[in-house]
């Protein structure tokens, strides 16, 4: 890397750390630390929702998906766009949750079903979510290693430096720090994407891009050897996989805590639907743009994926971007890394504090104690993602890993949240059975599949099966074990 590129990256990191220290002064209570005091406006909320969900892990797994699935992979972004737009137009789930003025989904569990459901739901949420982010740090380190051309021994050093950086400013400023830095990161990342796409098209040629891709596929390079599979997701992955992406689109917009926290942080109920309508376009962009760059990397290297498909994208950027542009793009990718890690660390630590520790203790903690506990948990989570990244061994695509680990939480959460809000006979026993049923999705994790002798290239079958099981358990459990009296929030 040229010194100019390194200077741009260092300048950006200094800016982010300064913001983290400055915003520390605005944290007065736990509500400010967790949901920014519910004072976030529409524009900032939309931008930070994109900033949170468009992390370096997102860029890397979408680029990997583009390398492996080519243009057929665009259906993932299309599914997320359509589902988020429908939610925004209808207000499905999000407006009802915002009216309840809860800070998290487990807090909603408490209002609707009671303390036991809240604690169980929070434990499964954190288990699935923490497993889900277990590879974030390692994937970010792989990006830095690949783009700088460093050897494998540098991975642990890179992971350590990245972790210290993100822990420092997440602990300092809470949600206010996260939202402000997400806004900055969104701008830098957007510029980085535009630069990368411009030089990709300039280098490969727009019309030649499609011609060369079909030639590579017909030549037998890569995993696909049928031209129809380049563009047709069902031919490429199958109907079950496409259906699973629709479920994941709903989860990423409505059920996943880091996204729903944005809806719960916004100023008023009226703005929530507009937030989702505008955010639907960002959900489309966050999938398609890095996926397109992954396809460009596949073409540039002539379909030769001798190395990991995960490293092809950063090597491609290092090959095509000129001095200065490379520094801006890497700064943008570091921005993406930071924006996801800060939001996820804050989300899980706040939920553990608010929805597990306090209910178990049985008395209300002061805001200062809650913030202290949340910050301590952030440190523990940082240690976990470092250790998990070092020792986890698996060959599943990152997107498939994220989907199945998240399913441990969200398959049960979909049933409990949706039926709890819209079905007056939903009971606490049904909710408990449904949440426990969602834990069955852990079977889809690759090491567990291997230990059980389950030979599946696509864990989406297990995810869909787990979702159907949780719905069934919620309905049957509520009918067999009804609550003595209807909860008032219905």
Coordinates of C-alpha atoms in Angstrom, one line a residue:
X1 CA 0.0 0.0 0.0
X2 CA 1.1 3.5 -0.8
X3 CA 1.7 5.9 2.1
X4 CA -1.3 8.0 0.9
X5 CA -3.6 5.0 1.3
X6 CA -2.3 4.4 4.8
X7 CA -2.7 8.0 5.8
X8 CA -6.4 8.0 4.7
X9 CA -7.1 4.9 6.8
X10 CA -5.3 6.3 9.9
X11 CA -7.1 9.7 9.5
X12 CA -10.4 7.9 9.4
X13 CA -9.7 5.8 12.5
X14 CA -8.6 8.9 14.4
X15 CA -12.0 10.5 13.5
X16 CA -14.0 7.6 14.8
X17 CA -12.1 7.4 18.1
X18 CA -12.6 11.1 18.6
X19 CA -16.3 10.8 18.1
X20 CA -16.5 7.8 20.5
X21 CA -14.8 9.9 23.3
X22 CA -16.9 13.0 22.6
X23 CA -20.3 11.3 22.7
X24 CA -19.5 9.8 26.1
X25 CA -20.6 13.1 27.6
X26 CA -24.2 12.6 26.3
X27 CA -24.9 9.3 28.1
X28 CA -27.0 10.2 31.1
X29 CA -29.0 7.0 31.7
X30 CA -29.4 3.4 30.4
X31 CA -32.1 4.4 27.9
X32 CA -29.6 6.8 26.3
X33 CA -27.0 4.0 26.3
X34 CA -29.3 1.4 24.7
X35 CA -31.8 3.3 22.4
X36 CA -30.4 6.9 22.3
X37 CA -33.3 8.1 24.5
X38 CA -35.7 7.4 21.6
X39 CA -34.8 10.8 20.0
X40 CA -33.5 9.6 16.6
X41 CA -35.0 11.3 13.5
X42 CA -36.1 9.6 10.3
X43 CA -33.1 10.4 8.1
X44 CA -30.5 9.5 10.7
X45 CA -32.4 6.3 11.5
X46 CA -32.5 5.1 7.9
X47 CA -28.8 5.8 7.4
X48 CA -27.8 4.1 10.6
X49 CA -30.0 1.1 9.9
X50 CA -28.1 0.6 6.6
X51 CA -24.8 1.3 8.4
X52 CA -25.5 -1.3 11.0
X53 CA -26.6 -4.0 8.5
X54 CA -24.0 -3.2 5.9
X55 CA -20.9 -4.4 7.8
X56 CA -17.6 -5.7 6.5
X57 CA -19.0 -9.2 7.3
X58 CA -22.0 -8.3 5.0
X59 CA -19.7 -7.1 2.2
X60 CA -17.5 -10.2 2.5
X61 CA -20.3 -12.8 2.6
X62 CA -22.2 -11.1 -0.2
X63 CA -19.0 -10.9 -2.3
X64 CA -18.4 -14.6 -1.5
X65 CA -22.0 -15.4 -2.5
X66 CA -21.4 -13.5 -5.8
X67 CA -18.3 -15.6 -6.5
X68 CA -20.2 -18.8 -5.8
X69 CA -23.7 -18.0 -7.2
X70 CA -23.0 -15.2 -9.7
X71 CA -26.0 -13.1 -10.8
X72 CA -28.5 -15.7 -9.4
X73 CA -27.4 -14.5 -6.0
X74 CA -29.2 -11.1 -6.6
X75 CA -32.4 -12.8 -5.4
X76 CA -31.2 -12.4 -1.8
X77 CA -31.2 -8.7 -2.0
X78 CA -34.5 -8.6 -4.0
X79 CA -36.2 -10.7 -1.3
X80 CA -35.0 -8.4 1.5
X81 CA -36.2 -5.3 -0.5
X82 CA -39.7 -6.7 -1.1
X83 CA -40.2 -7.9 2.4
X84 CA -38.9 -4.7 4.0
X85 CA -41.0 -2.6 1.7
X86 CA -44.2 -4.6 2.5
X87 CA -43.5 -4.2 6.2
X88 CA -43.0 -0.5 5.8
X89 CA -46.2 0.0 3.8
X90 CA -48.3 -2.2 6.1
X91 CA -46.7 -1.4 9.5
X92 CA -46.7 -5.2 10.2
X93 CA -45.3 -5.9 13.6
X94 CA -43.1 -2.8 13.8
X95 CA -45.8 -0.2 14.6
X96 CA -47.3 -2.4 17.4
X97 CA -43.9 -3.0 19.0
X98 CA -43.0 0.8 18.8
X99 CA -46.4 1.7 20.4
X100 CA -45.5 -0.6 23.4
X101 CA -42.4 1.6 24.0
X102 CA -40.2 -1.5 24.7
X103 CA -36.4 -1.4 24.3
X104 CA -36.1 -4.9 23.0
X105 CA -38.0 -8.0 21.9
X106 CA -37.5 -9.8 25.2
X107 CA -39.0 -6.8 26.9
X108 CA -42.1 -7.3 24.7
X109 CA -42.1 -11.0 25.8
X110 CA -42.4 -9.9 29.3
X111 CA -45.3 -7.6 28.6
X112 CA -47.2 -10.2 26.6
X113 CA -46.2 -13.5 28.2
X114 CA -44.4 -12.8 31.5
X115 CA -41.0 -13.0 33.1
X116 CA -40.2 -16.6 32.3
X117 CA -40.7 -16.2 28.6
X118 CA -38.7 -13.0 28.7
X119 CA -35.7 -14.7 30.3
X120 CA -35.8 -17.8 28.1
X121 CA -36.3 -15.7 25.0
X122 CA -33.4 -13.4 25.9
X123 CA -31.1 -16.4 26.6
X124 CA -31.9 -18.0 23.2
X125 CA -31.6 -14.6 21.5
X126 CA -28.2 -14.0 22.9
X127 CA -27.1 -17.6 22.3
X128 CA -28.1 -17.4 18.6
X129 CA -26.8 -13.8 18.2
X130 CA -23.5 -14.4 19.9
X131 CA -22.9 -17.5 17.8
X132 CA -23.9 -15.5 14.8
X133 CA -21.3 -12.8 15.3
X134 CA -18.6 -15.4 16.2
X135 CA -16.9 -15.1 12.8
X136 CA -17.3 -11.3 12.3
X137 CA -13.8 -10.5 13.7
X138 CA -12.0 -13.3 11.9
X139 CA -13.6 -12.4 8.5
X140 CA -12.6 -8.7 9.0
X141 CA -9.1 -9.8 9.7
X142 CA -9.1 -12.0 6.6
X143 CA -10.0 -9.0 4.6
X144 CA -7.2 -6.9 6.0
X145 CA -4.7 -9.8 5.6
X146 CA -5.7 -10.4 2.0
X147 CA -5.7 -6.8 0.8
X148 CA -2.3 -6.1 2.4
X149 CA -0.9 -9.4 1.2
X150 CA 0.1 -10.5 4.7
X151 CA 0.9 -14.1 5.7
X152 CA -1.4 -16.3 7.9
X153 CA 0.6 -15.5 11.0
X154 CA -0.7 -11.9 10.9
X155 CA -4.3 -13.0 11.5
X156 CA -4.1 -13.0 15.3
X157 CA -2.4 -9.6 15.4
X158 CA -5.0 -8.1 13.1
X159 CA -7.8 -9.6 15.1
X160 CA -6.4 -8.1 18.3
X161 CA -5.9 -4.6 16.9
X162 CA -9.4 -4.5 15.3
X163 CA -11.0 -5.8 18.5
X164 CA -9.3 -3.3 20.8
X165 CA -10.4 -0.5 18.4
X166 CA -14.0 -1.4 18.3
X167 CA -14.3 -2.2 22.0
X168 CA -12.9 1.2 22.9
X169 CA -15.4 3.4 21.2
X170 CA -18.4 1.1 21.7
X171 CA -17.9 1.1 25.5
X172 CA -17.3 4.9 25.5
X173 CA -20.5 6.2 23.8
X174 CA -23.2 3.5 23.7
X175 CA -26.0 3.9 21.1
X176 CA -25.4 7.6 20.6
X177 CA -21.8 6.9 19.6
X178 CA -23.0 4.0 17.4
X179 CA -25.5 6.2 15.6
X180 CA -23.2 9.1 14.9
X181 CA -20.3 6.9 13.8
X182 CA -22.7 4.8 11.6
X183 CA -23.6 8.0 9.8
X184 CA -20.0 8.8 9.1
X185 CA -19.3 5.2 8.1
X186 CA -22.2 5.2 5.7
X187 CA -20.8 8.2 3.8
X188 CA -17.3 6.7 3.6
X189 CA -18.6 3.2 2.7
X190 CA -20.9 4.7 0.0
X191 CA -17.9 6.5 -1.6
X192 CA -15.9 3.3 -1.4
X193 CA -18.5 1.2 -3.2
X194 CA -19.0 3.8 -5.9
X195 CA -15.2 3.9 -6.5
X196 CA -14.9 0.1 -6.6
X197 CA -17.8 -0.3 -9.1
X198 CA -16.5 2.5 -11.3
X199 CA -13.0 0.9 -11.6
X200 CA -14.6 -2.6 -12.0
X201 CA -16.7 -1.5 -15.0
X202 CA -13.8 0.5 -16.4
X203 CA -11.4 -2.4 -16.1
X204 CA -13.7 -5.3 -17.2
X205 CA -16.1 -3.4 -19.5
X206 CA -19.9 -3.5 -19.0
X207 CA -20.9 -5.6 -22.0
X208 CA -17.7 -7.7 -21.9
X209 CA -18.5 -8.5 -18.3
X210 CA -21.5 -10.7 -19.2
X211 CA -19.8 -12.2 -22.3
X212 CA -16.7 -13.2 -20.4
X213 CA -18.7 -14.6 -17.5
X214 CA -20.6 -16.9 -19.8
X215 CA -17.4 -18.0 -21.5
X216 CA -15.8 -18.9 -18.1
X217 CA -18.9 -20.9 -17.0
X218 CA -19.0 -22.8 -20.4
X219 CA -15.3 -23.5 -20.1
X220 CA -16.0 -25.5 -16.8
X221 CA -14.2 -23.1 -14.4
X222 CA -15.9 -22.5 -11.1
X223 CA -18.7 -24.4 -9.4
X224 CA -21.3 -23.6 -12.1
X225 CA -21.2 -25.1 -15.6
X226 CA -24.7 -24.2 -16.8
X227 CA -25.4 -20.7 -18.2
X228 CA -29.0 -20.9 -16.9
X229 CA -27.6 -21.1 -13.3
X230 CA -25.8 -17.8 -13.7
X231 CA -29.1 -15.9 -13.6
X232 CA -31.8 -18.3 -12.3
X233 CA -31.7 -18.7 -8.5
X234 CA -34.0 -21.7 -8.4
X235 CA -31.9 -23.5 -11.0
X236 CA -28.8 -22.5 -9.1
X237 CA -29.9 -23.1 -5.5
X238 CA -33.3 -24.7 -5.5
X239 CA -36.8 -23.6 -4.3
X240 CA -36.1 -24.3 -0.6
X241 CA -33.1 -22.0 -0.5
X242 CA -35.0 -19.2 -2.2
X243 CA -37.8 -19.6 0.3
X244 CA -35.3 -19.4 3.1
X245 CA -34.0 -16.1 1.8
X246 CA -37.5 -14.6 2.0
X247 CA -37.6 -15.7 5.7
X248 CA -34.2 -14.2 6.2
X249 CA -35.4 -10.9 4.6
X250 CA -38.2 -10.7 7.1
X251 CA -35.8 -11.5 10.0
X252 CA -33.2 -9.0 9.0
X253 CA -35.8 -6.2 8.8
X254 CA -38.2 -7.0 11.7
X255 CA -36.9 -9.7 14.1
X256 CA -33.2 -9.3 14.2
X257 CA -32.4 -7.1 17.3
X258 CA -29.9 -4.8 15.7
X259 CA -32.4 -3.8 13.1
X260 CA -35.5 -3.6 15.3
X261 CA -33.5 -1.5 17.8
X262 CA -33.5 1.3 15.1
X263 CA -37.3 1.1 15.0
X264 CA -37.5 1.3 18.8
X265 CA -35.1 4.2 18.9
X266 CA -37.1 6.4 16.4
X267 CA -38.9 9.5 17.7
X268 CA -42.5 8.4 17.0
X269 CA -44.7 5.6 15.8
X270 CA -45.6 7.6 12.7
X271 CA -42.0 7.7 11.5
X272 CA -41.5 3.9 11.8
X273 CA -43.3 2.9 8.6
X274 CA -41.5 5.7 6.6
X275 CA -38.2 4.5 8.1
X276 CA -38.8 1.0 6.7
X277 CA -40.1 2.1 3.3
X278 CA -36.9 4.1 2.7
X279 CA -34.7 1.4 4.3
X280 CA -36.0 -1.2 1.9
X281 CA -33.9 0.3 -0.9
X282 CA -30.9 0.2 1.3
X283 CA -31.5 -3.5 2.1
X284 CA -31.5 -4.1 -1.7
X285 CA -28.3 -2.1 -2.2
X286 CA -26.4 -3.7 0.7
X287 CA -26.8 -7.2 -1.0
X288 CA -26.4 -6.3 -4.6
X289 CA -23.4 -4.0 -4.7
X290 CA -20.9 -6.3 -2.9
X291 CA -22.4 -9.3 -4.7
X292 CA -21.7 -7.6 -8.0
X293 CA -18.1 -6.9 -6.9
X294 CA -17.7 -10.6 -6.1
X295 CA -18.9 -11.5 -9.6
X296 CA -16.3 -9.0 -11.0
X297 CA -13.6 -10.7 -8.9
X298 CA -14.7 -14.1 -10.3
X299 CA -14.3 -12.8 -13.9
X300 CA -11.1 -11.0 -13.2
X301 CA -9.4 -14.2 -11.9
X302 CA -11.0 -16.2 -14.8
X303 CA -13.1 -18.3 -12.4
X304 CA -10.0 -19.6 -10.7
X305 CA -11.0 -20.0 -7.1
X306 CA -8.0 -22.0 -6.0
X307 CA -7.9 -20.0 -2.8
X308 CA -10.9 -19.5 -0.5
X309 CA -13.8 -17.8 -2.3
X310 CA -13.7 -15.4 0.7
X311 CA -10.3 -14.0 -0.1
X312 CA -11.0 -13.4 -3.8
X313 CA -12.8 -10.1 -3.3
X314 CA -10.1 -8.3 -1.2
X315 CA -7.4 -9.5 -3.6
X316 CA -9.4 -8.2 -6.5
X317 CA -9.7 -4.7 -4.9
X318 CA -6.0 -4.6 -4.3
X319 CA -5.4 -5.5 -7.9
X320 CA -7.6 -3.0 -9.7
X321 CA -7.7 0.1 -7.5
X322 CA -5.2 2.9 -7.9
X323 CA -3.3 4.7 -5.2
X324 CA -5.6 6.9 -3.0
X325 CA -8.7 5.1 -4.2
X326 CA -7.5 1.9 -2.4
X327 CA -7.1 3.8 0.8
X328 CA -10.6 5.3 0.6
X329 CA -12.1 1.9 -0.1
X330 CA -10.2 0.1 2.7
X331 CA -11.3 2.9 5.1
X332 CA -14.9 2.3 3.9
X333 CA -14.6 -1.4 4.6
X334 CA -13.1 -0.7 8.0
X335 CA -16.1 1.7 8.5
X336 CA -18.4 -1.3 7.7
X337 CA -16.5 -3.5 10.1
X338 CA -16.8 -0.9 12.9
X339 CA -20.5 -0.1 12.3
X340 CA -21.6 -3.7 12.6
X341 CA -19.4 -4.6 15.6
X342 CA -20.4 -1.6 17.7
X343 CA -24.1 -2.2 17.1
X344 CA -23.9 -6.0 17.7
X345 CA -21.8 -5.7 20.9
X346 CA -24.1 -3.0 22.2
X347 CA -27.2 -4.9 21.3
X348 CA -26.3 -8.2 23.0
X349 CA -24.8 -6.6 26.1
X350 CA -27.8 -4.4 26.6
X351 CA -30.2 -7.3 26.2
X352 CA -28.3 -9.5 28.6
X353 CA -28.3 -6.7 31.1
X354 CA -31.9 -5.5 30.6
X355 CA -33.6 -8.8 29.9
X356 CA -31.6 -11.5 31.7
X357 CA -29.6 -10.0 34.6
X358 CA -32.2 -7.6 36.0
X359 CA -35.2 -10.0 35.8
X360 CA -33.2 -12.8 37.4
X361 CA -32.1 -10.4 40.2
X362 CA -35.7 -9.5 40.8
X363 CA -35.2 -5.8 41.4
X364 CA -34.7 -2.7 39.3
X365 CA -31.0 -1.7 38.8
X366 CA -30.0 1.9 38.6
X367 CA -28.9 3.2 35.1
X368 CA -25.3 3.6 36.2
X369 CA -25.2 -0.1 37.3
X370 CA -26.8 -1.2 34.1
X371 CA -24.3 0.7 32.0
X372 CA -21.4 -0.7 34.1
X373 CA -22.7 -4.3 33.6
X374 CA -23.4 -3.8 29.9
X375 CA -19.8 -2.5 29.4
X376 CA -18.4 -5.4 31.3
X377 CA -20.4 -7.8 29.1
X378 CA -19.1 -6.1 25.9
X379 CA -15.6 -7.0 27.1
X380 CA -16.6 -10.6 27.6
X381 CA -18.2 -10.7 24.2
X382 CA -15.1 -9.3 22.6
X383 CA -13.0 -12.1 24.2
X384 CA -15.5 -14.7 22.9
X385 CA -15.5 -13.5 19.3
X386 CA -11.6 -13.6 19.4
X387 CA -11.5 -17.1 20.7
X388 CA -14.3 -18.4 18.5
X389 CA -12.7 -16.9 15.4
X390 CA -9.4 -18.7 16.3
X391 CA -10.8 -22.2 16.8
X392 CA -14.0 -22.5 14.7
X393 CA -13.5 -24.8 11.8
X394 CA -16.2 -25.0 9.1
X395 CA -16.5 -24.9 5.3
X396 CA -20.0 -23.5 5.0
X397 CA -20.4 -20.2 3.1
X398 CA -20.5 -17.3 5.6
X399 CA -24.0 -16.4 4.7
X400 CA -25.2 -20.0 5.4
X401 CA -23.4 -20.0 8.7
X402 CA -25.1 -16.7 9.7
X403 CA -28.5 -17.9 8.7
X404 CA -28.4 -21.1 10.6
X405 CA -26.8 -19.7 13.8
X406 CA -29.4 -16.8 13.8
X407 CA -32.2 -19.3 13.4
X408 CA -31.5 -20.6 16.9
X409 CA -33.2 -17.4 18.0
X410 CA -35.3 -16.1 15.2
X411 CA -37.3 -19.2 14.2
X412 CA -38.9 -19.2 17.6
X413 CA -39.0 -15.4 17.8
X414 CA -41.0 -15.1 14.6
X415 CA -43.8 -17.3 16.0
X416 CA -43.8 -15.7 19.4
X417 CA -43.7 -12.1 18.2
X418 CA -46.2 -12.4 15.2
X419 CA -48.7 -14.7 16.9
X420 CA -48.4 -12.8 20.2
X421 CA -49.2 -9.5 18.5
X422 CA -52.0 -10.8 16.3
X423 CA -53.5 -13.9 18.0
X424 CA -55.3 -13.3 21.3
X425 CA -55.1 -17.0 22.2
X426 CA -51.4 -17.2 22.2
X427 CA -50.2 -18.3 25.6
X428 CA -47.1 -18.2 27.7
X429 CA -46.7 -22.1 27.6
X430 CA -47.1 -22.0 23.8
X431 CA -44.4 -19.3 23.7
X432 CA -42.0 -21.3 25.8
X433 CA -42.5 -24.4 23.6
X434 CA -42.0 -22.4 20.5
X435 CA -38.8 -20.8 21.7
X436 CA -37.4 -24.1 22.8
X437 CA -38.4 -25.6 19.4
X438 CA -36.3 -22.9 17.7
X439 CA -33.2 -24.2 19.4
X440 CA -33.5 -27.3 17.1
X441 CA -31.9 -25.1 14.4
X442 CA -28.5 -25.6 16.0
X443 CA -28.5 -29.0 14.3
X444 CA -27.8 -27.1 11.1
X445 CA -24.4 -25.8 12.4
X446 CA -21.8 -27.6 10.4
X447 CA -19.7 -29.2 13.2
X448 CA -23.0 -30.6 14.7
X449 CA -24.2 -31.8 11.3
X450 CA -21.0 -33.7 10.8
X451 CA -21.1 -35.2 14.3
X452 CA -24.7 -36.4 13.7
X453 CA -23.8 -37.7 10.2
X454 CA -26.2 -35.3 8.5
X455 CA -25.0 -34.8 4.9
X456 CA -26.5 -31.5 3.7
X457 CA -24.9 -29.0 1.4
X458 CA -27.7 -26.6 2.2
X459 CA -28.7 -26.0 5.8
X460 CA -31.8 -24.0 4.7
X461 CA -33.8 -27.3 4.9
X462 CA -33.1 -27.4 8.7
X463 CA -33.9 -23.7 9.1
X464 CA -37.3 -24.1 7.3
X465 CA -38.1 -27.2 9.3
X466 CA -37.3 -25.5 12.6
X467 CA -39.5 -22.5 11.6
X468 CA -42.5 -24.8 10.8
X469 CA -41.9 -26.7 14.1
X470 CA -42.0 -23.4 16.2
X471 CA -45.3 -22.3 14.6
X472 CA -46.8 -25.7 15.2
X473 CA -45.6 -25.7 18.9
X474 CA -46.9 -22.2 19.4
X475 CA -50.4 -23.0 18.1
X476 CA -50.8 -26.4 19.7
X477 CA -49.2 -25.3 23.0
X478 CA -51.5 -22.3 23.2
X479 CA -54.6 -24.4 22.6
X480 CA -53.6 -27.2 25.1
X481 CA -52.2 -24.8 27.7
X482 CA -54.1 -21.6 27.6
X483 CA -53.4 -18.7 29.9
X484 CA -55.8 -18.1 32.7
X485 CA -56.5 -14.6 31.6
X486 CA -55.9 -12.6 28.4
X487 CA -52.9 -10.3 28.5
X488 CA -54.0 -6.6 28.4
X489 CA -51.6 -5.5 25.7
X490 CA -53.7 -7.4 23.1

